[in-house]
PDB file of C-alpha atoms and ligand atoms in Angstrom:
ATOM      1  CA  MET J  28     102.441 106.867 101.534  1.00 94.00           C
ATOM      2  CA  ILE J  29     102.030 105.137  98.636  1.00 98.00           C
ATOM      3  CA  GLU J  30      98.388 103.738  97.995  1.00 98.00           C
ATOM      4  CA  LEU J  31      98.249 100.352  96.372  1.00 98.00           C
ATOM      5  CA  TYR J  32      95.277  99.041  94.240  1.00 98.00           C
ATOM      6  CA  ALA J  33      94.674  94.810  94.036  1.00 98.00           C
ATOM      7  CA  ALA J  34      93.985  92.388  94.648  1.00 97.00           C
ATOM      8  CA  GLY J  35      95.496  88.298  95.266  1.00 94.00           C
ATOM      9  CA  THR J  36      95.933  87.960  91.748  1.00 93.00           C
ATOM     10  CA  SER J  37      99.409  87.118  89.926  1.00 93.00           C
ATOM     11  CA  ASN J  38      99.357  90.992  89.102  1.00 96.00           C
ATOM     12  CA  GLY J  39      98.172  92.443  92.081  1.00 97.00           C
ATOM     13  CA  MET J  40     100.823  89.410  94.253  1.00 96.00           C
ATOM     14  CA  ARG J  41     103.814  91.678  92.066  1.00 97.00           C
ATOM     15  CA  ALA J  42     103.260  94.647  93.234  1.00 98.00           C
ATOM     16  CA  ARG J  43     103.009  93.947  97.031  1.00 98.00           C
ATOM     17  CA  ILE J  44     105.605  91.581  96.263  1.00 98.00           C
ATOM     18  CA  ALA J  45     107.484  94.457  95.525  1.00 98.00           C
ATOM     19  CA  LEU J  46     106.808  96.758  97.673  1.00 98.00           C
ATOM     20  CA  GLU J  47     107.133  94.387 100.791  1.00 98.00           C
ATOM     21  CA  GLU J  48     110.263  93.562  99.760  1.00 98.00           C
ATOM     22  CA  CYS J  49     111.489  96.877  99.342  1.00 98.00           C
ATOM     23  CA  GLY J  50     110.778  98.432 102.647  1.00 98.00           C
ATOM     24  CA  LEU J  51     108.589 101.706 101.105  1.00 98.00           C
ATOM     25  CA  PRO J  52     105.471 102.055 103.320  1.00 98.00           C
ATOM     26  CA  TYR J  53     102.022 101.781 101.554  1.00 98.00           C
ATOM     27  CA  LYS J  54      98.261 101.347 102.205  1.00 98.00           C
ATOM     28  CA  LEU J  55      96.103  97.985 100.337  1.00 98.00           C
ATOM     29  CA  ASN J  56      93.028  99.219  98.811  1.00 98.00           C
ATOM     30  CA  PHE J  57      91.775  96.219  98.150  1.00 97.00           C
ATOM     31  CA  ILE J  58      89.922  95.986  94.981  1.00 98.00           C
ATOM     32  CA  ASP J  59      87.162  93.095  94.405  1.00 98.00           C
ATOM     33  CA  LEU J  60      87.503  92.792  90.789  1.00 96.00           C
ATOM     34  CA  THR J  61      83.882  90.204  90.793  1.00 96.00           C
ATOM     35  CA  LYS J  62      82.534  93.696  91.837  1.00 98.00           C
ATOM     36  CA  GLY J  63      83.490  95.235  89.150  1.00 97.00           C
ATOM     37  CA  GLU J  64      85.168  97.148  91.456  1.00 98.00           C
ATOM     38  CA  ASN J  65      88.037  97.987  89.123  1.00 98.00           C
ATOM     39  CA  LYS J  66      85.761  99.303  86.904  1.00 98.00           C
ATOM     40  CA  THR J  67      84.160 103.020  88.263  1.00 98.00           C
ATOM     41  CA  PRO J  68      84.370 106.251  87.358  1.00 98.00           C
ATOM     42  CA  GLN J  69      87.591 107.123  90.097  1.00 97.00           C
ATOM     43  CA  PHE J  70      89.259 104.125  89.113  1.00 98.00           C
ATOM     44  CA  LEU J  71      88.864 104.098  85.351  1.00 98.00           C
ATOM     45  CA  ALA J  72      90.389 107.853  86.079  1.00 98.00           C
ATOM     46  CA  MET J  73      93.669 105.916  87.484  1.00 98.00           C
ATOM     47  CA  ASN J  74      94.321 103.395  84.481  1.00 98.00           C
ATOM     48  CA  PRO J  75      92.100 103.624  81.758  1.00 98.00           C
ATOM     49  CA  ASN J  76      92.055  99.647  81.010  1.00 98.00           C
ATOM     50  CA  GLY J  77      90.404  99.212  84.351  1.00 98.00           C
ATOM     51  CA  GLN J  78      93.396  96.817  85.612  1.00 98.00           C
ATOM     52  CA  ILE J  79      94.682  96.940  88.402  1.00 98.00           C
ATOM     53  CA  PRO J  80      97.274  96.858  90.348  1.00 98.00           C
ATOM     54  CA  VAL J  81      97.824 100.487  90.031  1.00 98.00           C
ATOM     55  CA  ILE J  82     100.220 102.394  92.878  1.00 98.00           C
ATOM     56  CA  VAL J  83      99.390 106.576  93.675  1.00 98.00           C
ATOM     57  CA  ASP J  84     102.458 108.183  95.415  1.00 98.00           C
ATOM     58  CA  PRO J  85     102.635 111.241  96.601  1.00 98.00           C
ATOM     59  CA  GLU J  86     105.987 111.812  96.842  1.00 96.00           C
ATOM     60  CA  GLY J  87     107.737 110.521  93.209  1.00 96.00           C
ATOM     61  CA  PRO J  88     110.833 111.345  91.922  1.00 94.00           C
ATOM     62  CA  GLY J  89     110.962 115.558  92.242  1.00 95.00           C
ATOM     63  CA  GLY J  90     108.326 115.707  94.967  1.00 95.00           C
ATOM     64  CA  ARG J  91     105.510 115.540  92.156  1.00 97.00           C
ATOM     65  CA  LYS J  92     103.110 112.215  92.470  1.00 97.00           C
ATOM     66  CA  VAL J  93     103.112 109.726  90.624  1.00 98.00           C
ATOM     67  CA  THR J  94     100.755 107.179  88.951  1.00 98.00           C
ATOM     68  CA  LEU J  95     100.557 104.235  87.471  1.00 98.00           C
ATOM     69  CA  ALA J  96      99.553 100.578  86.711  1.00 98.00           C
ATOM     70  CA  GLN J  97     101.319  98.174  85.379  1.00 98.00           C
ATOM     71  CA  SER J  98     102.591  95.540  88.263  1.00 98.00           C
ATOM     72  CA  THR J  99     106.264  94.686  86.576  1.00 98.00           C
ATOM     73  CA  ALA J 100     106.399  98.855  85.559  1.00 98.00           C
ATOM     74  CA  ILE J 101     105.750  99.027  89.812  1.00 98.00           C
ATOM     75  CA  LEU J 102     108.004  96.211  90.454  1.00 98.00           C
ATOM     76  CA  LEU J 103     110.545  98.525  88.726  1.00 98.00           C
ATOM     77  CA  TYR J 104     110.114 101.773  90.046  1.00 98.00           C
ATOM     78  CA  CYS J 105     110.057 100.591  93.788  1.00 98.00           C
ATOM     79  CA  ALA J 106     113.050  99.202  92.980  1.00 98.00           C
ATOM     80  CA  GLU J 107     114.631 102.135  91.856  1.00 97.00           C
ATOM     81  CA  LYS J 108     112.793 104.442  94.730  1.00 97.00           C
ATOM     82  CA  SER J 109     114.956 101.812  97.225  1.00 98.00           C
ATOM     83  CA  GLY J 110     117.562 100.902  95.293  1.00 97.00           C
ATOM     84  CA  LYS J 111     117.051  97.861  96.127  1.00 98.00           C
ATOM     85  CA  PHE J 112     117.078  94.441  93.676  1.00 98.00           C
ATOM     86  CA  LEU J 113     118.666  95.867  90.601  1.00 98.00           C
ATOM     87  CA  PRO J 114     122.348  94.750  90.256  1.00 95.00           C
ATOM     88  CA  ARG J 115     125.013  97.033  89.900  1.00 92.00           C
ATOM     89  CA  ASP J 116     127.180  95.279  87.866  1.00 93.00           C
ATOM     90  CA  PRO J 117     126.240  96.717  84.143  1.00 93.00           C
ATOM     91  CA  ALA J 118     127.631  93.080  83.469  1.00 94.00           C
ATOM     92  CA  ALA J 119     124.665  91.135  85.402  1.00 95.00           C
ATOM     93  CA  ARG J 120     121.575  93.744  83.703  1.00 96.00           C
ATOM     94  CA  PRO J 121     121.115  92.147  79.802  1.00 97.00           C
ATOM     95  CA  THR J 122     121.030  88.691  82.349  1.00 96.00           C
ATOM     96  CA  MET J 123     118.364  89.845  84.461  1.00 97.00           C
ATOM     97  CA  LEU J 124     116.303  91.804  82.161  1.00 97.00           C
ATOM     98  CA  GLN J 125     116.019  88.257  80.568  1.00 97.00           C
ATOM     99  CA  ALA J 126     114.770  86.996  83.195  1.00 97.00           C
ATOM    100  CA  LEU J 127     112.463  89.947  84.243  1.00 98.00           C
ATOM    101  CA  MET J 128     110.800  90.014  80.904  1.00 97.00           C
ATOM    102  CA  SER J 129     109.947  85.899  81.088  1.00 96.00           C
ATOM    103  CA  ALA J 130     108.712  85.988  83.985  1.00 96.00           C
ATOM    104  CA  SER J 131     106.630  89.380  83.731  1.00 96.00           C
ATOM    105  CA  THR J 132     105.718  87.984  79.941  1.00 96.00           C
ATOM    106  CA  ASP J 133     105.642  84.701  80.044  1.00 96.00           C
ATOM    107  CA  ILE J 134     104.663  83.166  82.357  1.00 95.00           C
ATOM    108  CA  THR J 135     101.815  85.020  83.971  1.00 93.00           C
ATOM    109  CA  PRO J 136      99.962  86.457  81.204  1.00 94.00           C
ATOM    110  CA  LEU J 137      99.692  82.737  79.923  1.00 95.00           C
ATOM    111  CA  PHE J 138      98.391  82.224  83.476  1.00 94.00           C
ATOM    112  CA  GLY J 139      95.857  84.346  82.554  1.00 92.00           C
ATOM    113  CA  THR J 140      94.802  82.608  79.579  1.00 95.00           C
ATOM    114  CA  ILE J 141      94.458  79.745  81.108  1.00 95.00           C
ATOM    115  CA  ASN J 142      91.676  80.805  83.579  1.00 92.00           C
ATOM    116  CA  ALA J 143      90.433  82.517  81.268  1.00 93.00           C
ATOM    117  CA  VAL J 144      90.086  79.672  78.719  1.00 94.00           C
ATOM    118  CA  VAL J 145      89.060  77.081  81.541  1.00 92.00           C
ATOM    119  CA  ARG J 146      86.204  79.698  82.979  1.00 91.00           C
ATOM    120  CA  ALA J 147      85.185  79.753  78.913  1.00 93.00           C
ATOM    121  CA  ARG J 148      81.427  79.153  79.055  1.00 93.00           C
ATOM    122  CA  GLU J 149      82.385  76.292  76.473  1.00 92.00           C
ATOM    123  CA  PRO J 150      85.670  75.362  76.754  1.00 90.00           C
ATOM    124  CA  HIS J 151      87.893  74.443  74.333  1.00 93.00           C
ATOM    125  CA  ALA J 152      89.950  71.590  76.343  1.00 94.00           C
ATOM    126  CA  PRO J 153      92.851  71.261  72.763  1.00 95.00           C
ATOM    127  CA  THR J 154      92.955  75.349  73.746  1.00 96.00           C
ATOM    128  CA  ALA J 155      94.463  74.895  77.267  1.00 95.00           C
ATOM    129  CA  GLN J 156      96.226  71.958  77.258  1.00 96.00           C
ATOM    130  CA  MET J 157      97.933  73.355  74.010  1.00 96.00           C
ATOM    131  CA  PHE J 158      98.853  76.816  76.158  1.00 97.00           C
ATOM    132  CA  LYS J 159      99.198  74.183  79.378  1.00 97.00           C
ATOM    133  CA  ASP J 160     101.667  72.396  77.705  1.00 97.00           C
ATOM    134  CA  ARG J 161     103.362  76.134  77.129  1.00 97.00           C
ATOM    135  CA  LEU J 162     103.524  76.630  80.433  1.00 97.00           C
ATOM    136  CA  ARG J 163     105.323  73.492  81.605  1.00 97.00           C
ATOM    137  CA  GLU J 164     107.842  74.003  78.941  1.00 98.00           C
ATOM    138  CA  PHE J 165     108.438  77.814  80.428  1.00 97.00           C
ATOM    139  CA  PHE J 166     108.866  76.033  83.887  1.00 98.00           C
ATOM    140  CA  ARG J 167     110.664  73.254  82.262  1.00 98.00           C
ATOM    141  CA  VAL J 168     112.895  76.030  81.058  1.00 98.00           C
ATOM    142  CA  TRP J 169     113.045  78.357  84.371  1.00 98.00           C
ATOM    143  CA  ASP J 170     113.865  74.880  86.711  1.00 98.00           C
ATOM    144  CA  ALA J 171     116.848  73.730  84.567  1.00 98.00           C
ATOM    145  CA  GLN J 172     118.084  77.370  84.598  1.00 97.00           C
ATOM    146  CA  LEU J 173     117.802  77.142  89.466  1.00 98.00           C
ATOM    147  CA  GLY J 174     119.665  74.354  88.328  1.00 98.00           C
ATOM    148  CA  LYS J 175     122.285  76.579  88.009  1.00 97.00           C
ATOM    149  CA  THR J 176     122.015  79.412  89.468  1.00 97.00           C
ATOM    150  CA  LYS J 177     120.403  80.363  93.062  1.00 98.00           C
ATOM    151  CA  TYR J 178     118.132  83.074  91.711  1.00 98.00           C
ATOM    152  CA  ALA J 179     116.639  83.593  88.804  1.00 98.00           C
ATOM    153  CA  ALA J 180     119.376  85.727  86.914  1.00 97.00           C
ATOM    154  CA  GLY J 181     122.619  84.741  89.004  1.00 96.00           C
ATOM    155  CA  ASP J 182     123.742  84.474  92.900  1.00 95.00           C
ATOM    156  CA  GLU J 183     121.454  87.743  94.036  1.00 96.00           C
ATOM    157  CA  VAL J 184     117.995  87.908  94.537  1.00 98.00           C
ATOM    158  CA  THR J 185     116.818  90.702  91.510  1.00 98.00           C
ATOM    159  CA  VAL J 186     112.971  92.192  90.619  1.00 98.00           C
ATOM    160  CA  ALA J 187     113.538  89.013  88.503  1.00 98.00           C
ATOM    161  CA  ASP J 188     112.577  86.481  91.316  1.00 98.00           C
ATOM    162  CA  LEU J 189     109.867  88.496  93.068  1.00 98.00           C
ATOM    163  CA  SER J 190     108.329  88.657  88.988  1.00 98.00           C
ATOM    164  CA  LEU J 191     108.661  85.531  88.679  1.00 98.00           C
ATOM    165  CA  LEU J 192     107.204  84.249  92.142  1.00 97.00           C
ATOM    166  CA  ALA J 193     103.845  86.752  91.785  1.00 95.00           C
ATOM    167  CA  GLY J 194     103.446  83.760  88.360  1.00 95.00           C
ATOM    168  CA  TYR J 195     104.974  80.487  90.279  1.00 97.00           C
ATOM    169  CA  LEU J 196     102.402  80.821  93.381  1.00 96.00           C
ATOM    170  CA  ARG J 197      99.558  81.700  90.752  1.00 94.00           C
ATOM    171  CA  THR J 198     100.076  78.539  88.970  1.00 96.00           C
ATOM    172  CA  LYS J 199     101.046  76.469  92.242  1.00 96.00           C
ATOM    173  CA  GLY J 200      97.556  77.456  93.938  1.00 93.00           C
ATOM    174  CA  ALA J 201      95.539  76.667  90.675  1.00 93.00           C
ATOM    175  CA  LEU J 202      97.644  74.102  87.682  1.00 94.00           C
ATOM    176  CA  ALA J 203      99.850  72.566  91.231  1.00 96.00           C
ATOM    177  CA  ASP J 204     100.252  69.418  88.451  1.00 96.00           C
ATOM    178  CA  LEU J 205     102.102  71.626  86.176  1.00 97.00           C
ATOM    179  CA  LEU J 206     104.801  71.895  88.700  1.00 98.00           C
ATOM    180  CA  GLU J 207     105.401  68.413  89.412  1.00 97.00           C
ATOM    181  CA  GLY J 208     108.919  67.125  88.891  1.00 98.00           C
ATOM    182  CA  PHE J 209     110.731  70.691  88.849  1.00 98.00           C
ATOM    183  CA  PRO J 210     113.167  69.739  92.136  1.00 98.00           C
ATOM    184  CA  ASN J 211     115.189  73.438  91.652  1.00 98.00           C
ATOM    185  CA  LEU J 212     111.784  75.696  90.723  1.00 98.00           C
ATOM    186  CA  ALA J 213     110.871  74.117  94.451  1.00 98.00           C
ATOM    187  CA  ARG J 214     114.241  74.775  95.660  1.00 98.00           C
ATOM    188  CA  TRP J 215     113.900  78.192  95.057  1.00 98.00           C
ATOM    189  CA  ALA J 216     110.465  79.139  96.063  1.00 98.00           C
ATOM    190  CA  ASP J 217     110.200  77.944  99.591  1.00 98.00           C
ATOM    191  CA  GLU J 218     112.771  79.895 100.011  1.00 98.00           C
ATOM    192  CA  MET J 219     111.643  82.975  98.597  1.00 98.00           C
ATOM    193  CA  THR J 220     107.939  81.804 100.179  1.00 98.00           C
ATOM    194  CA  ALA J 221     109.814  82.063 103.375  1.00 98.00           C
ATOM    195  CA  ARG J 222     111.014  85.627 102.950  1.00 98.00           C
ATOM    196  CA  PRO J 223     109.082  87.515 106.020  1.00 98.00           C
ATOM    197  CA  ALA J 224     108.070  90.346 103.187  1.00 98.00           C
ATOM    198  CA  VAL J 225     106.761  87.894 100.868  1.00 98.00           C
ATOM    199  CA  GLN J 226     105.184  85.917 104.028  1.00 97.00           C
ATOM    200  CA  ARG J 227     103.402  89.704 104.300  1.00 96.00           C
ATOM    201  CA  ALA J 228     102.600  90.258 100.706  1.00 97.00           C
ATOM    202  CA  LEU J 229     100.561  87.382 100.651  1.00 95.00           C
ATOM    203  CA  LYS J 230      98.348  88.509 103.623  1.00 91.00           C
ATOM    204  CA  PHE J 231      95.441  89.034 101.065  1.00 87.00           C
TER     205      PHE J 231
HETATM  206  N1  GSH U  22     100.467  94.169  82.148  1.00 77.45           N
HETATM  207  C1  GSH U  22      99.275  93.995  83.490  1.00 77.45           C
HETATM  208  C2  GSH U  22      97.993  93.245  83.447  1.00 77.45           C
HETATM  209  C3  GSH U  22      96.865  93.473  84.981  1.00 77.45           C
HETATM  210  C4  GSH U  22      95.721  92.487  84.680  1.00 77.45           C
HETATM  211  O1  GSH U  22      96.147  91.206  83.342  1.00 77.45           O
HETATM  212  N2  GSH U  22      94.893  92.640  86.038  1.00 77.45           N
HETATM  213  C5  GSH U  22      94.219  91.600  86.169  1.00 77.45           C
HETATM  214  C6  GSH U  22      94.228  90.899  87.172  1.00 77.45           C
HETATM  215  S1  GSH U  22      95.950  89.823  87.696  1.00 77.45           S
HETATM  216  C7  GSH U  22      92.922  92.453  86.360  1.00 77.45           C
HETATM  217  O2  GSH U  22      93.010  93.814  86.750  1.00 77.45           O
HETATM  218  N3  GSH U  22      91.718  92.017  85.523  1.00 77.45           N
HETATM  219  C8  GSH U  22      90.653  92.366  85.192  1.00 77.45           C
HETATM  220  C9  GSH U  22      89.809  93.006  84.308  1.00 77.45           C
HETATM  221  O3  GSH U  22      89.958  92.828  83.048  1.00 77.45           O
HETATM  222  O4  GSH U  22      88.703  93.626  84.001  1.00 77.45           O
HETATM  223  C10 GSH U  22      99.682  93.997  84.678  1.00 77.45           C
HETATM  224  O5  GSH U  22     101.390  93.606  84.253  1.00 77.45           O
HETATM  225  O6  GSH U  22      99.573  94.600  85.391  1.00 77.45           O
END
Protein backbone atom coordinates (compact mmCIF):
# COMPACT_ATOMS: atom_id res chain seq x y z
CA MET A 1 0.00 0.00 0.00
CA ILE A 2 1.16 3.55 -0.79
CA GLU A 3 2.04 5.74 2.20
CA LEU A 4 0.99 9.39 1.83
CA TYR A 5 2.55 12.07 4.02
CA ALA A 6 0.43 15.19 3.78
CA ALA A 7 -1.62 17.97 5.37
CA GLY A 8 -4.73 19.76 4.13
CA THR A 9 -2.94 22.41 2.08
CA SER A 10 -3.45 22.79 -1.67
CA ASN A 11 -0.36 20.70 -2.44
CA GLY A 12 -1.43 18.07 0.10
CA MET A 13 -4.94 18.04 -1.34
CA ARG A 14 -3.60 17.64 -4.88
CA ALA A 15 -1.74 14.46 -3.91
CA ARG A 16 -4.64 13.00 -1.98
CA ILE A 17 -7.19 13.82 -4.68
CA ALA A 18 -4.87 12.05 -7.14
CA LEU A 19 -4.69 8.88 -5.02
CA GLU A 20 -8.44 8.82 -4.37
CA GLU A 21 -9.49 9.58 -7.95
CA CYS A 22 -7.03 7.05 -9.36
CA GLY A 23 -8.37 4.42 -6.97
CA LEU A 24 -4.95 3.56 -5.55
CA PRO A 25 -4.97 2.09 -2.02
CA TYR A 26 -3.03 4.33 0.37
CA LYS A 27 -2.59 5.21 4.00
CA LEU A 28 -2.64 8.87 5.07
CA ASN A 29 0.08 9.92 7.51
CA PHE A 30 -0.96 13.39 8.65
CA ILE A 31 2.00 15.74 8.95
CA ASP A 32 1.48 18.63 11.37
CA LEU A 33 3.36 21.50 9.76
CA THR A 34 2.79 23.74 12.80
CA LYS A 35 4.76 21.24 14.91
CA GLY A 36 7.56 20.95 12.37
CA GLU A 37 6.86 17.29 11.64
CA ASN A 38 8.05 17.99 8.11
CA LYS A 39 11.56 18.84 9.35
CA THR A 40 12.40 15.68 11.30
CA PRO A 41 15.37 13.60 10.10
CA GLN A 42 12.97 10.84 9.02
CA PHE A 43 10.92 13.25 6.93
CA LEU A 44 13.97 14.99 5.45
CA ALA A 45 15.24 11.57 4.35
CA MET A 46 12.12 11.36 2.15
CA ASN A 47 12.13 14.97 0.98
CA PRO A 48 15.22 17.09 1.74
CA ASN A 49 13.09 20.19 1.07
CA GLY A 50 11.09 19.36 4.20
CA GLN A 51 7.77 19.85 2.44
CA ILE A 52 4.59 17.85 2.06
CA PRO A 53 3.28 15.97 0.16
CA VAL A 54 5.40 12.83 -0.18
CA ILE A 55 4.35 9.34 -1.19
CA VAL A 56 6.21 6.07 -0.70
CA ASP A 57 5.10 3.30 -3.04
CA PRO A 58 6.65 -0.07 -2.12
CA GLU A 59 5.54 -1.42 -5.50
CA GLY A 60 6.78 1.13 -8.00
CA PRO A 61 7.79 0.41 -11.60
CA GLY A 62 9.77 -2.83 -11.84
CA GLY A 63 8.59 -3.76 -8.34
CA ARG A 64 10.98 -1.20 -6.84
CA LYS A 65 10.14 1.17 -4.01
CA VAL A 66 9.49 4.77 -5.10
CA THR A 67 9.71 7.78 -2.78
CA LEU A 68 8.26 10.85 -4.46
CA ALA A 69 7.72 14.50 -3.51
CA GLN A 70 6.17 17.35 -5.56
CA SER A 71 2.40 17.24 -5.71
CA THR A 72 2.20 17.40 -9.50
CA ALA A 73 4.79 14.64 -9.87
CA ILE A 74 2.65 12.55 -7.50
CA LEU A 75 -0.46 13.41 -9.52
CA LEU A 76 1.19 12.29 -12.77
CA TYR A 77 2.66 9.20 -11.09
CA CYS A 78 -0.82 8.15 -9.90
CA ALA A 79 -2.34 8.86 -13.31
CA GLU A 80 0.29 6.78 -15.09
CA LYS A 81 0.10 3.96 -12.54
CA SER A 82 -3.69 3.74 -12.84
CA GLY A 83 -3.98 4.61 -16.53
CA LYS A 84 -6.54 7.34 -15.71
CA PHE A 85 -6.90 11.08 -16.37
CA LEU A 86 -4.33 11.31 -19.18
CA PRO A 87 -5.85 11.78 -22.65
CA ARG A 88 -5.13 8.82 -24.93
CA ASP A 89 -5.24 10.99 -28.05
CA PRO A 90 -1.71 12.48 -28.53
CA ALA A 91 -3.33 15.54 -30.13
CA ALA A 92 -5.07 16.30 -26.82
CA ARG A 93 -1.90 16.16 -24.73
CA PRO A 94 -0.39 19.62 -25.38
CA THR A 95 -3.61 21.32 -24.22
CA MET A 96 -3.73 19.05 -21.18
CA LEU A 97 -0.10 19.81 -20.32
CA GLN A 98 -0.64 23.56 -20.62
CA ALA A 99 -3.73 23.39 -18.39
CA LEU A 100 -1.93 21.20 -15.87
CA MET A 101 1.04 23.53 -15.63
CA SER A 102 -1.14 26.61 -15.24
CA ALA A 103 -3.12 24.90 -12.47
CA SER A 104 -0.01 23.66 -10.67
CA THR A 105 2.50 26.45 -11.22
CA ASP A 106 0.39 29.61 -11.61
CA ILE A 107 -2.42 29.12 -9.12
CA THR A 108 -1.00 27.23 -6.13
CA PRO A 109 2.32 29.09 -5.75
CA LEU A 110 0.52 32.45 -5.99
CA PHE A 111 -1.94 31.37 -3.32
CA GLY A 112 0.99 30.39 -1.09
CA THR A 113 2.73 33.70 -1.75
CA ILE A 114 -0.36 35.70 -0.81
CA ASN A 115 -0.73 33.72 2.41
CA ALA A 116 2.90 34.36 3.28
CA VAL A 117 2.63 38.11 2.59
CA VAL A 118 -0.65 38.47 4.50
CA ARG A 119 0.61 36.51 7.50
CA ALA A 120 4.02 38.23 7.61
CA ARG A 121 4.97 39.99 10.84
CA GLU A 122 4.86 43.26 8.89
CA PRO A 123 2.34 42.64 6.08
CA HIS A 124 2.78 44.88 3.04
CA ALA A 125 -0.71 45.61 1.71
CA PRO A 126 0.29 46.79 -1.83
CA THR A 127 2.33 43.62 -2.37
CA ALA A 128 -0.53 41.44 -1.15
CA GLN A 129 -2.93 43.29 -3.44
CA MET A 130 -0.62 42.92 -6.44
CA PHE A 131 -0.48 39.13 -5.99
CA LYS A 132 -4.23 38.95 -5.30
CA ASP A 133 -4.94 40.81 -8.55
CA ARG A 134 -2.64 38.44 -10.40
CA LEU A 135 -4.35 35.37 -8.93
CA ARG A 136 -7.81 36.74 -9.75
CA GLU A 137 -6.65 37.33 -13.32
CA PHE A 138 -5.59 33.68 -13.64
CA PHE A 139 -9.02 32.64 -12.37
CA ARG A 140 -10.69 35.04 -14.83
CA VAL A 141 -8.92 33.22 -17.68
CA TRP A 142 -9.93 29.85 -16.21
CA ASP A 143 -13.53 31.05 -16.03
CA ALA A 144 -13.44 31.99 -19.72
CA GLN A 145 -11.90 28.61 -20.58
CA LEU A 146 -14.57 26.74 -18.62
CA GLY A 147 -17.20 28.70 -20.52
CA LYS A 148 -15.90 27.02 -23.67
CA THR A 149 -15.05 23.51 -22.44
CA LYS A 150 -16.69 21.33 -19.82
CA TYR A 151 -13.39 20.58 -18.09
CA ALA A 152 -10.00 22.25 -17.78
CA ALA A 153 -8.50 20.69 -20.91
CA GLY A 154 -11.55 19.69 -22.93
CA ASP A 155 -14.53 17.40 -22.56
CA GLU A 156 -13.03 14.83 -20.22
CA VAL A 157 -11.67 15.08 -16.69
CA THR A 158 -7.86 15.08 -16.73
CA VAL A 159 -5.04 15.59 -14.26
CA ALA A 160 -5.41 19.33 -15.01
CA ASP A 161 -8.85 19.34 -13.33
CA LEU A 162 -7.53 17.47 -10.30
CA SER A 163 -4.68 19.95 -9.96
CA LEU A 164 -6.83 23.04 -10.47
CA LEU A 165 -9.40 21.86 -7.94
CA ALA A 166 -6.83 21.84 -5.14
CA GLY A 167 -5.83 25.46 -5.80
CA TYR A 168 -9.42 26.53 -6.31
CA LEU A 169 -10.67 25.02 -3.04
CA ARG A 170 -7.89 26.55 -0.96
CA THR A 171 -8.57 29.95 -2.54
CA LYS A 172 -12.30 29.54 -1.90
CA GLY A 173 -11.58 28.76 1.74
CA ALA A 174 -9.25 31.68 2.41
CA LEU A 175 -9.78 34.34 -0.30
CA ALA A 176 -13.32 33.71 -1.58
CA ASP A 177 -13.71 37.27 -2.92
CA LEU A 178 -11.09 36.50 -5.58
CA LEU A 179 -13.53 33.97 -7.08
CA GLU A 180 -16.64 36.13 -7.16
CA GLY A 181 -18.33 36.64 -10.54
CA PHE A 182 -16.92 33.51 -12.19
CA PRO A 183 -20.00 31.34 -12.93
CA ASN A 184 -18.27 28.85 -15.23
CA LEU A 185 -15.57 28.18 -12.68
CA ALA A 186 -18.26 27.78 -9.98
CA ARG A 187 -20.22 25.33 -12.17
CA TRP A 188 -17.08 23.27 -12.76
CA ALA A 189 -16.03 23.38 -9.09
CA ASP A 190 -19.46 22.28 -7.87
CA GLU A 191 -19.36 19.28 -10.19
CA MET A 192 -15.78 18.36 -9.31
CA THR A 193 -16.31 18.75 -5.57
CA ALA A 194 -19.38 16.50 -5.66
CA ARG A 195 -17.29 13.56 -6.91
CA PRO A 196 -17.18 10.90 -4.14
CA ALA A 197 -13.40 10.45 -4.46
CA VAL A 198 -12.86 14.19 -4.05
CA GLN A 199 -15.17 14.24 -1.05
CA ARG A 200 -13.08 11.52 0.60
CA ALA A 201 -9.84 13.30 -0.28
CA LEU A 202 -10.87 16.53 1.41
CA LYS A 203 -11.39 15.01 4.87
CA PHE A 204 -8.04 15.80 6.47
N1 LIG B 1 6.17 22.41 -5.26
C1 LIG B 1 5.83 21.64 -4.09
C2 LIG B 1 5.50 22.61 -2.97
C3 LIG B 1 5.28 21.89 -1.66
C4 LIG B 1 4.93 22.87 -0.55
O1 LIG B 1 5.05 24.09 -0.69
N2 LIG B 1 4.48 22.32 0.59
C5 LIG B 1 4.10 23.16 1.71
C6 LIG B 1 2.67 22.94 2.10
S1 LIG B 1 1.58 23.36 0.81
C7 LIG B 1 4.97 22.81 2.90
O2 LIG B 1 5.26 21.66 3.16
N3 LIG B 1 5.35 23.85 3.66
C8 LIG B 1 6.13 23.69 4.84
C9 LIG B 1 7.51 24.25 4.70
O3 LIG B 1 7.91 24.65 3.60
O4 LIG B 1 8.18 24.29 5.73
C10 LIG B 1 4.67 20.69 -4.39
O5 LIG B 1 3.96 20.90 -5.39
O6 LIG B 1 4.50 19.70 -3.69
